[in-house]
Amino acid sequence: MATETLTLGKALNRGLRRALEQDPKVIIMGEDVGKLGGVFRITDSLQKDFGENRVIDTPLAESGIIGTAVGLSIRGYRPICEIQFDGFVYPAYDQIVSQVAKMHYRSQGKVKVPIVIRIPFGGGIGAVEHHSESPEAYFAHTAGLKVVACATPQDAYTMIQQAVASDDPIVFFEPKRRYHEKGLVDLDAPLDDAYPLHAARVVRPGRDATLLAYGPMVRTALEAAAAAEEDGRDLEVIDLRTLSPLDLGAVYESVKRTGRCVVVHEAPGNLGLGSEIAARITEECFYSLEAPVLRVTGFDTPYPAARLEEDYLPNLDRVLDGVDRTFGW
């Protein structure tokens, strides 16, 4: 078994490399993904090793990137499209929602659209609007798309390969502020034996309350659970991993046991994923709940200037405040 300590960004790079090695129909497209290796260097050295016909520098035209990928996927390719920053995906929104999401249904299942759209998302890097946004709810709301978010180097390495191997179009969210965080990665683990792509995972067992998070907020939730332990509270943390379809079996089991739940995400609270999850938990676990399902989220404003982002983003104190409030009922 080849296990290495990698950053999350490097784990993505190794996962993309393995996907390119295993299938000649896999190609990577995006702005500066070739010679530069992407603005975050996730595709570093891939063009050098696989050539300009498989790692393609595109014009600054996100709609054109996705539209071209639709045509290529229909012709049997498996395009991986990099959107440079979360807020840059909006020019491609029409192609994703009107074409990528609907082609399979429109053709009565005769046409597959195996496209992976990689989007670095979330704040915490000192950037501004268009560079620090969390647009996952737009895509999770769209039937025909699958949406996932990785949180650890091991998941980044495995999930990107699973997404590329899938015949479904997948929007793949990467927590850009976690790109440089390290973890052990098993590089030889067979993909067939890997944890399923569309499954949530308990990352810290507990008995008193359930914290739900995904992407960059998983680490924050784990830090909150460690801090709460000092106050005698044993919090269970679940990494949702898949945002569409949601996998809530483990969530229901946890909430029925703890009676309390707090959902954490960076995206604004209004009509965010936390709203949908809270509604479903209420429907499924109503008689087990000791308190309403609470949300700790970004605020319902445009993403602020960099000097204010620490006030905007959910942090340890805000998550612990949510935990305190759920015990106040």
Short mmCIF file of N, CA, C and O in Angstrom, two decimals, residues 233-292:
data_model
loop_
_atom_site.label_atom_id
_atom_site.label_comp_id
_atom_site.label_asym_id
_atom_site.label_seq_id
_atom_site.Cartn_x
_atom_site.Cartn_y
_atom_site.Cartn_z
N ARG A 233 -19.71 18.16 26.48
CA ARG A 233 -20.68 17.81 25.44
C ARG A 233 -20.00 16.95 24.37
O ARG A 233 -18.94 17.31 23.87
N ASP A 234 -20.64 15.87 24.04
CA ASP A 234 -20.09 14.90 23.09
C ASP A 234 -20.84 15.05 21.76
O ASP A 234 -21.96 14.55 21.61
N LEU A 235 -20.22 15.76 20.80
CA LEU A 235 -20.90 16.06 19.53
C LEU A 235 -20.52 15.06 18.45
O LEU A 235 -19.33 14.73 18.29
N GLU A 236 -21.51 14.63 17.70
CA GLU A 236 -21.26 13.80 16.53
C GLU A 236 -21.14 14.71 15.31
O GLU A 236 -21.97 15.61 15.11
N VAL A 237 -20.13 14.50 14.46
CA VAL A 237 -19.93 15.31 13.26
C VAL A 237 -20.10 14.41 12.04
O VAL A 237 -19.48 13.35 11.94
N ILE A 238 -20.93 14.86 11.11
CA ILE A 238 -21.15 14.11 9.86
C ILE A 238 -20.74 14.99 8.69
O ILE A 238 -21.19 16.14 8.57
N ASP A 239 -19.86 14.47 7.85
CA ASP A 239 -19.48 15.11 6.59
C ASP A 239 -20.49 14.66 5.54
O ASP A 239 -20.54 13.49 5.16
N LEU A 240 -21.29 15.59 5.03
CA LEU A 240 -22.34 15.22 4.08
C LEU A 240 -21.76 14.69 2.77
O LEU A 240 -22.34 13.82 2.13
N ARG A 241 -20.68 15.26 2.27
CA ARG A 241 -19.96 14.83 1.07
C ARG A 241 -20.80 14.97 -0.21
O ARG A 241 -20.34 15.55 -1.17
N THR A 242 -21.99 14.43 -0.26
CA THR A 242 -22.84 14.54 -1.45
C THR A 242 -24.01 15.48 -1.16
O THR A 242 -24.75 15.28 -0.20
N LEU A 243 -24.12 16.53 -1.98
CA LEU A 243 -25.15 17.55 -1.77
C LEU A 243 -26.37 17.31 -2.65
O LEU A 243 -27.44 17.82 -2.38
N SER A 244 -26.19 16.61 -3.73
CA SER A 244 -27.30 16.15 -4.57
C SER A 244 -26.85 14.93 -5.35
O SER A 244 -25.95 15.03 -6.16
N PRO A 245 -27.43 13.77 -5.07
CA PRO A 245 -28.50 13.56 -4.09
C PRO A 245 -27.95 13.64 -2.66
O PRO A 245 -26.80 13.28 -2.42
N LEU A 246 -28.80 14.10 -1.74
CA LEU A 246 -28.44 14.08 -0.33
C LEU A 246 -28.52 12.64 0.17
O LEU A 246 -29.40 11.88 -0.22
N ASP A 247 -27.60 12.27 1.05
CA ASP A 247 -27.63 10.95 1.69
C ASP A 247 -27.89 11.18 3.17
O ASP A 247 -26.98 11.52 3.92
N LEU A 248 -29.13 11.02 3.58
CA LEU A 248 -29.50 11.42 4.94
C LEU A 248 -29.78 10.24 5.87
O LEU A 248 -30.23 10.44 6.99
N GLY A 249 -29.51 9.02 5.41
CA GLY A 249 -29.75 7.86 6.27
C GLY A 249 -28.96 7.94 7.57
O GLY A 249 -29.52 7.78 8.67
N ALA A 250 -27.67 8.21 7.44
CA ALA A 250 -26.82 8.32 8.64
C ALA A 250 -27.20 9.52 9.48
O ALA A 250 -27.09 9.50 10.71
N VAL A 251 -27.69 10.58 8.81
CA VAL A 251 -28.12 11.78 9.54
C VAL A 251 -29.35 11.46 10.39
O VAL A 251 -29.41 11.81 11.58
N TYR A 252 -30.33 10.81 9.79
CA TYR A 252 -31.55 10.47 10.54
C TYR A 252 -31.20 9.57 11.75
O TYR A 252 -31.70 9.78 12.85
N GLU A 253 -30.34 8.59 11.51
CA GLU A 253 -29.97 7.68 12.61
C GLU A 253 -29.31 8.46 13.74
O GLU A 253 -29.60 8.24 14.92
N SER A 254 -28.45 9.41 13.36
CA SER A 254 -27.74 10.20 14.37
C SER A 254 -28.70 11.10 15.14
O SER A 254 -28.67 11.16 16.37
N VAL A 255 -29.56 11.82 14.42
CA VAL A 255 -30.45 12.78 15.07
C VAL A 255 -31.47 12.07 15.95
O VAL A 255 -31.82 12.57 17.04
N LYS A 256 -31.94 10.91 15.53
CA LYS A 256 -32.88 10.16 16.37
C LYS A 256 -32.20 9.74 17.68
O LYS A 256 -32.86 9.56 18.69
N ARG A 257 -30.90 9.61 17.65
CA ARG A 257 -30.15 9.22 18.84
C ARG A 257 -29.81 10.43 19.72
O ARG A 257 -29.91 10.37 20.94
N THR A 258 -29.41 11.55 19.08
CA THR A 258 -28.97 12.72 19.87
C THR A 258 -30.11 13.68 20.19
O THR A 258 -30.07 14.38 21.19
N GLY A 259 -31.10 13.77 19.29
CA GLY A 259 -32.24 14.67 19.52
C GLY A 259 -31.97 16.11 19.16
O GLY A 259 -32.89 16.95 19.23
N ARG A 260 -30.75 16.43 18.78
CA ARG A 260 -30.39 17.81 18.47
C ARG A 260 -29.51 17.84 17.22
O ARG A 260 -28.65 16.98 17.04
N CYS A 261 -29.68 18.90 16.38
CA CYS A 261 -28.91 18.97 15.15
C CYS A 261 -28.63 20.43 14.77
O CYS A 261 -29.53 21.28 14.86
N VAL A 262 -27.40 20.69 14.36
CA VAL A 262 -27.00 22.00 13.85
C VAL A 262 -26.34 21.78 12.48
O VAL A 262 -25.42 20.97 12.35
N VAL A 263 -26.85 22.51 11.46
CA VAL A 263 -26.28 22.42 10.12
C VAL A 263 -25.39 23.63 9.90
O VAL A 263 -25.79 24.76 10.19
N VAL A 264 -24.19 23.39 9.37
CA VAL A 264 -23.21 24.47 9.20
C VAL A 264 -22.80 24.55 7.73
O VAL A 264 -22.43 23.53 7.13
N HIS A 265 -22.92 25.73 7.12
CA HIS A 265 -22.32 25.93 5.80
C HIS A 265 -21.99 27.40 5.60
O HIS A 265 -22.55 28.28 6.26
N GLU A 266 -21.06 27.68 4.67
CA GLU A 266 -20.63 29.04 4.40
C GLU A 266 -21.65 29.81 3.57
O GLU A 266 -21.71 31.04 3.65
N ALA A 267 -22.41 29.12 2.76
CA ALA A 267 -23.37 29.78 1.89
C ALA A 267 -24.43 30.51 2.72
O ALA A 267 -24.68 30.15 3.87
N PRO A 268 -25.07 31.54 2.16
CA PRO A 268 -26.13 32.24 2.89
C PRO A 268 -27.22 31.28 3.37
O PRO A 268 -27.48 30.25 2.74
N GLY A 269 -27.86 31.62 4.46
CA GLY A 269 -28.85 30.74 5.04
C GLY A 269 -30.15 30.68 4.27
O GLY A 269 -30.80 29.62 4.21
N ASN A 270 -30.55 31.80 3.66
CA ASN A 270 -31.85 31.86 3.00
C ASN A 270 -31.92 30.88 1.83
O ASN A 270 -31.19 31.01 0.85
N LEU A 271 -32.79 29.88 1.97
CA LEU A 271 -33.00 28.85 0.95
C LEU A 271 -31.72 28.07 0.63
O LEU A 271 -31.56 27.53 -0.46
N GLY A 272 -30.81 27.99 1.58
CA GLY A 272 -29.60 27.20 1.40
C GLY A 272 -29.85 25.73 1.69
O GLY A 272 -30.96 25.32 2.04
N LEU A 273 -28.79 24.92 1.57
CA LEU A 273 -28.94 23.49 1.80
C LEU A 273 -29.41 23.19 3.22
O LEU A 273 -30.12 22.23 3.46
N GLY A 274 -29.02 24.04 4.17
CA GLY A 274 -29.45 23.85 5.55
C GLY A 274 -30.96 23.87 5.69
O GLY A 274 -31.53 23.15 6.53
N SER A 275 -31.62 24.68 4.87
CA SER A 275 -33.08 24.76 4.93
C SER A 275 -33.71 23.43 4.52
O SER A 275 -34.63 22.92 5.17
N GLU A 276 -33.24 22.89 3.41
CA GLU A 276 -33.77 21.61 2.92
C GLU A 276 -33.50 20.49 3.91
O GLU A 276 -34.37 19.66 4.20
N ILE A 277 -32.27 20.47 4.42
CA ILE A 277 -31.90 19.40 5.36
C ILE A 277 -32.73 19.51 6.65
O ILE A 277 -33.22 18.50 7.17
N ALA A 278 -32.92 20.73 7.14
CA ALA A 278 -33.73 20.91 8.35
C ALA A 278 -35.16 20.43 8.12
O ALA A 278 -35.76 19.79 9.01
N ALA A 279 -35.71 20.72 6.94
CA ALA A 279 -37.09 20.29 6.65
C ALA A 279 -37.19 18.77 6.63
O ALA A 279 -38.12 18.18 7.21
N ARG A 280 -36.22 18.13 5.99
CA ARG A 280 -36.28 16.67 5.89
C ARG A 280 -36.08 16.02 7.26
O ARG A 280 -36.73 15.02 7.57
N ILE A 281 -35.17 16.56 8.07
CA ILE A 281 -34.97 15.99 9.41
C ILE A 281 -36.24 16.16 10.23
O ILE A 281 -36.65 15.24 10.96
N THR A 282 -36.87 17.31 10.10
CA THR A 282 -38.10 17.54 10.87
C THR A 282 -39.19 16.55 10.46
O THR A 282 -39.93 16.02 11.31
N GLU A 283 -39.28 16.28 9.16
CA GLU A 283 -40.29 15.32 8.69
C GLU A 283 -39.99 13.91 9.18
O GLU A 283 -40.90 13.16 9.54
N GLU A 284 -38.72 13.54 9.20
CA GLU A 284 -38.34 12.15 9.47
C GLU A 284 -38.11 11.88 10.96
O GLU A 284 -38.32 10.75 11.42
N CYS A 285 -37.69 12.91 11.70
CA CYS A 285 -37.23 12.68 13.09
C CYS A 285 -38.03 13.50 14.10
O CYS A 285 -37.55 13.76 15.21
N PHE A 286 -39.21 13.95 13.73
CA PHE A 286 -39.96 14.92 14.54
C PHE A 286 -40.10 14.49 16.00
O PHE A 286 -39.87 15.27 16.92
N TYR A 287 -40.47 13.24 16.23
CA TYR A 287 -40.75 12.80 17.59
C TYR A 287 -39.47 12.52 18.40
O TYR A 287 -39.54 12.22 19.59
N SER A 288 -38.32 12.60 17.73
CA SER A 288 -37.05 12.41 18.44
C SER A 288 -36.37 13.72 18.77
O SER A 288 -35.41 13.74 19.56
N LEU A 289 -36.83 14.82 18.17
CA LEU A 289 -36.14 16.10 18.33
C LEU A 289 -36.42 16.72 19.70
O LEU A 289 -37.56 16.81 20.14
N GLU A 290 -35.33 17.16 20.35
CA GLU A 290 -35.44 17.88 21.62
C GLU A 290 -35.41 19.39 21.39
O GLU A 290 -35.67 20.18 22.30
N ALA A 291 -35.06 19.80 20.14
CA ALA A 291 -34.96 21.22 19.79
C ALA A 291 -35.12 21.33 18.28
O ALA A 291 -34.93 20.34 17.55
N PRO A 292 -35.48 22.52 17.77
CA PRO A 292 -35.53 22.69 16.32
C PRO A 292 -34.15 22.47 15.71
O PRO A 292 -33.13 22.70 16.37
#
